[in-house]
Amino acid sequence: MDSVNAIASPRVDGALVLAGRFQRSVTFGVEQLRQYDSVLATPFDLRCYTTNRFIRSVEPYRGVLLTTLITEAGLPDSVPGEFKRTVFVAVGRDGYIVTFSWHELFNTPIGESVLVAYECGGRALDAEDGAPILFSGADILPAPRHVKRLARIEAHVLGAMA
Ligand SMILES: Nc1nc2c(c(=O)[nH]1)N[C@H]1C(S)=C(S)[C@@H](COP(=O)(O)O)O[C@H]1N2
Ligand SMILES: [Mo]
């Protein structure tokens, strides 16, 4: 579904907040996430980047594309073209952070498999499973950008250093 059922509201526990240099701040609970078109990921092996350790095999995730949520919040547009120098910072409840650029999400195939997942192998994910999970399906080693308990997506518009 395209229309917004996302509510601009104060943070609710377990909800995902998009804030910073978006056109508006938006909060999504799982029920809101489920109202968008969903994407089914392919199964993969979760493997740590730092140690190359195999963690586990993951059944197909179902979720909403991160680009869909970003589009709901609105890319920055106060200066022409600034949306192209935006980076998105994803933050877990524990403070764990990963980054995405506008280019990789909107101008490369990577963005077509970056999901905020709420289901795995046909079963709803709960908080203990790490829901909602942000996951980048095209990464070489998936564990770093497999963020459990995703809490926030921030938009930052970069400028050149003086
Ligand atoms: N919220 C959150 N997600 C995270 C991390 C973290 O510290 N916090 N670590 C990442 C890294 S580096 C690894 S290797 C895996 C570890 O997955 P596991 O906790 O299921 O073993 O989670 C990834 N997702
Ligand atoms: Mo890791």
PDB file of C-alpha atoms in Angstrom, residues 47-157:
ATOM      1  CA  ARG A  47      28.588 -14.614   8.844  1.00  0.00           C
ATOM      2  CA  CYS A  48      30.586 -12.107  10.888  1.00  0.00           C
ATOM      3  CA  TYR A  49      32.808  -9.686   8.945  1.00  0.00           C
ATOM      4  CA  THR A  50      35.423  -9.391  11.681  1.00  0.00           C
ATOM      5  CA  THR A  51      35.955 -13.074  12.407  1.00  0.00           C
ATOM      6  CA  ASN A  52      34.369 -14.739   9.341  1.00  0.00           C
ATOM      7  CA  ARG A  53      32.564 -16.899  11.917  1.00  0.00           C
ATOM      8  CA  PHE A  54      29.459 -18.689  10.619  1.00  0.00           C
ATOM      9  CA  ILE A  55      26.611 -17.717  12.928  1.00  0.00           C
ATOM     10  CA  ARG A  56      23.580 -19.473  11.479  1.00  0.00           C
ATOM     11  CA  SER A  57      21.521 -20.051   8.334  1.00  0.00           C
ATOM     12  CA  VAL A  58      18.632 -17.643   8.033  1.00  0.00           C
ATOM     13  CA  GLU A  59      15.338 -18.557   6.384  1.00  0.00           C
ATOM     14  CA  PRO A  60      13.744 -16.025   4.030  1.00  0.00           C
ATOM     15  CA  TYR A  61      12.934 -12.737   5.660  1.00  0.00           C
ATOM     16  CA  ARG A  62       9.831 -10.784   4.762  1.00  0.00           C
ATOM     17  CA  GLY A  63       9.782  -7.055   5.238  1.00  0.00           C
ATOM     18  CA  VAL A  64       9.454  -3.634   3.696  1.00  0.00           C
ATOM     19  CA  LEU A  65      12.170  -1.981   1.633  1.00  0.00           C
ATOM     20  CA  LEU A  66      14.132   0.685   3.491  1.00  0.00           C
ATOM     21  CA  THR A  67      13.745   2.915   0.415  1.00  0.00           C
ATOM     22  CA  THR A  68       9.949   2.751   0.836  1.00  0.00           C
ATOM     23  CA  LEU A  69      10.198   4.043   4.423  1.00  0.00           C
ATOM     24  CA  ILE A  70      12.693   6.747   3.441  1.00  0.00           C
ATOM     25  CA  THR A  71      10.363   7.884   0.660  1.00  0.00           C
ATOM     26  CA  GLU A  72       7.548   8.185   3.215  1.00  0.00           C
ATOM     27  CA  ALA A  73       9.709  10.449   5.357  1.00  0.00           C
ATOM     28  CA  GLY A  74      10.790  12.403   2.255  1.00  0.00           C
ATOM     29  CA  LEU A  75      14.333  12.954   1.013  1.00  0.00           C
ATOM     30  CA  PRO A  76      15.866  16.326   1.903  1.00  0.00           C
ATOM     31  CA  ASP A  77      15.027  18.924  -0.732  1.00  0.00           C
ATOM     32  CA  SER A  78      15.829  22.347   0.686  1.00  0.00           C
ATOM     33  CA  VAL A  79      18.800  22.694  -1.708  1.00  0.00           C
ATOM     34  CA  PRO A  80      18.653  21.270  -5.253  1.00  0.00           C
ATOM     35  CA  GLY A  81      20.432  17.927  -5.482  1.00  0.00           C
ATOM     36  CA  GLU A  82      21.241  17.635  -1.782  1.00  0.00           C
ATOM     37  CA  PHE A  83      19.369  14.350  -1.537  1.00  0.00           C
ATOM     38  CA  LYS A  84      22.268  12.784  -3.476  1.00  0.00           C
ATOM     39  CA  ARG A  85      24.721  13.580  -0.688  1.00  0.00           C
ATOM     40  CA  THR A  86      22.554  12.163   2.053  1.00  0.00           C
ATOM     41  CA  VAL A  87      23.731   9.281   4.210  1.00  0.00           C
ATOM     42  CA  PHE A  88      21.421   7.208   6.366  1.00  0.00           C
ATOM     43  CA  VAL A  89      22.558   6.085   9.778  1.00  0.00           C
ATOM     44  CA  ALA A  90      20.698   3.079  11.180  1.00  0.00           C
ATOM     45  CA  VAL A  91      20.816   2.667  14.946  1.00  0.00           C
ATOM     46  CA  GLY A  92      19.885  -0.374  17.020  1.00  0.00           C
ATOM     47  CA  ARG A  93      18.382  -0.117  20.483  1.00  0.00           C
ATOM     48  CA  ASP A  94      21.785  -1.051  21.901  1.00  0.00           C
ATOM     49  CA  GLY A  95      23.475   1.821  20.030  1.00  0.00           C
ATOM     50  CA  TYR A  96      24.919  -0.375  17.277  1.00  0.00           C
ATOM     51  CA  ILE A  97      25.288   1.732  14.101  1.00  0.00           C
ATOM     52  CA  VAL A  98      25.548   1.065  10.373  1.00  0.00           C
ATOM     53  CA  THR A  99      25.492   3.415   7.369  1.00  0.00           C
ATOM     54  CA  PHE A 100      23.948   3.535   3.893  1.00  0.00           C
ATOM     55  CA  SER A 101      24.368   6.210   1.232  1.00  0.00           C
ATOM     56  CA  TRP A 102      21.625   7.624  -0.973  1.00  0.00           C
ATOM     57  CA  HIS A 103      23.560   6.291  -3.978  1.00  0.00           C
ATOM     58  CA  GLU A 104      23.735   2.710  -2.825  1.00  0.00           C
ATOM     59  CA  LEU A 105      20.071   2.605  -1.802  1.00  0.00           C
ATOM     60  CA  PHE A 106      18.527   4.469  -4.743  1.00  0.00           C
ATOM     61  CA  ASN A 107      21.129   4.222  -7.503  1.00  0.00           C
ATOM     62  CA  THR A 108      22.559   0.699  -7.212  1.00  0.00           C
ATOM     63  CA  PRO A 109      20.910  -2.745  -6.979  1.00  0.00           C
ATOM     64  CA  ILE A 110      21.906  -2.961  -3.289  1.00  0.00           C
ATOM     65  CA  GLY A 111      18.872  -0.917  -2.295  1.00  0.00           C
ATOM     66  CA  GLU A 112      16.547  -3.497  -3.815  1.00  0.00           C
ATOM     67  CA  SER A 113      17.436  -5.934  -1.061  1.00  0.00           C
ATOM     68  CA  VAL A 114      17.702  -3.728   2.023  1.00  0.00           C
ATOM     69  CA  LEU A 115      14.737  -4.707   4.162  1.00  0.00           C
ATOM     70  CA  VAL A 116      13.250  -3.915   7.508  1.00  0.00           C
ATOM     71  CA  ALA A 117      12.138  -7.463   8.291  1.00  0.00           C
ATOM     72  CA  TYR A 118       9.269  -8.479  10.548  1.00  0.00           C
ATOM     73  CA  GLU A 119       8.874 -12.120   9.469  1.00  0.00           C
ATOM     74  CA  CYS A 120      11.295 -15.019   8.925  1.00  0.00           C
ATOM     75  CA  GLY A 121      10.436 -18.370   7.336  1.00  0.00           C
ATOM     76  CA  GLY A 122       6.744 -17.409   7.439  1.00  0.00           C
ATOM     77  CA  ARG A 123       6.764 -16.693  11.198  1.00  0.00           C
ATOM     78  CA  ALA A 124       6.447 -13.296  12.822  1.00  0.00           C
ATOM     79  CA  LEU A 125       9.667 -12.110  14.451  1.00  0.00           C
ATOM     80  CA  ASP A 126       9.381 -10.939  18.038  1.00  0.00           C
ATOM     81  CA  ALA A 127      11.643  -8.712  20.084  1.00  0.00           C
ATOM     82  CA  GLU A 128      13.620 -11.725  21.284  1.00  0.00           C
ATOM     83  CA  ASP A 129      14.383 -12.634  17.666  1.00  0.00           C
ATOM     84  CA  GLY A 130      15.609  -9.058  17.198  1.00  0.00           C
ATOM     85  CA  ALA A 131      12.571  -7.562  15.450  1.00  0.00           C
ATOM     86  CA  PRO A 132      12.526  -5.344  13.557  1.00  0.00           C
ATOM     87  CA  ILE A 133      15.704  -6.430  11.769  1.00  0.00           C
ATOM     88  CA  LEU A 134      17.405  -4.251   9.178  1.00  0.00           C
ATOM     89  CA  PHE A 135      19.224  -6.402   6.708  1.00  0.00           C
ATOM     90  CA  SER A 136      21.142  -5.740   3.479  1.00  0.00           C
ATOM     91  CA  GLY A 137      20.672  -8.838   1.315  1.00  0.00           C
ATOM     92  CA  ALA A 138      23.401  -8.067  -1.240  1.00  0.00           C
ATOM     93  CA  ASP A 139      26.277  -7.640   1.216  1.00  0.00           C
ATOM     94  CA  ILE A 140      29.244 -10.036   0.877  1.00  0.00           C
ATOM     95  CA  LEU A 141      29.277 -10.716   4.612  1.00  0.00           C
ATOM     96  CA  PRO A 142      25.785 -10.096   5.936  1.00  0.00           C
ATOM     97  CA  ALA A 143      26.226  -9.891   9.716  1.00  0.00           C
ATOM     98  CA  PRO A 144      27.431  -6.272  10.048  1.00  0.00           C
ATOM     99  CA  ARG A 145      24.396  -4.817   8.269  1.00  0.00           C
ATOM    100  CA  HIS A 146      22.016  -7.210   9.980  1.00  0.00           C
ATOM    101  CA  VAL A 147      20.889  -4.859  12.727  1.00  0.00           C
ATOM    102  CA  LYS A 148      18.779  -6.425  15.450  1.00  0.00           C
ATOM    103  CA  ARG A 149      16.216  -4.283  17.287  1.00  0.00           C
ATOM    104  CA  LEU A 150      16.412  -1.437  14.786  1.00  0.00           C
ATOM    105  CA  ALA A 151      15.292   1.741  16.550  1.00  0.00           C
ATOM    106  CA  ARG A 152      16.125   4.689  14.336  1.00  0.00           C
ATOM    107  CA  ILE A 153      17.084   5.789  10.839  1.00  0.00           C
ATOM    108  CA  GLU A 154      18.724   9.222  10.677  1.00  0.00           C
ATOM    109  CA  ALA A 155      19.250  11.248   7.496  1.00  0.00           C
ATOM    110  CA  HIS A 156      22.421  13.371   7.374  1.00  0.00           C
ATOM    111  CA  VAL A 157      23.262  15.660   4.456  1.00  0.00           C
TER     112      VAL A 157
END
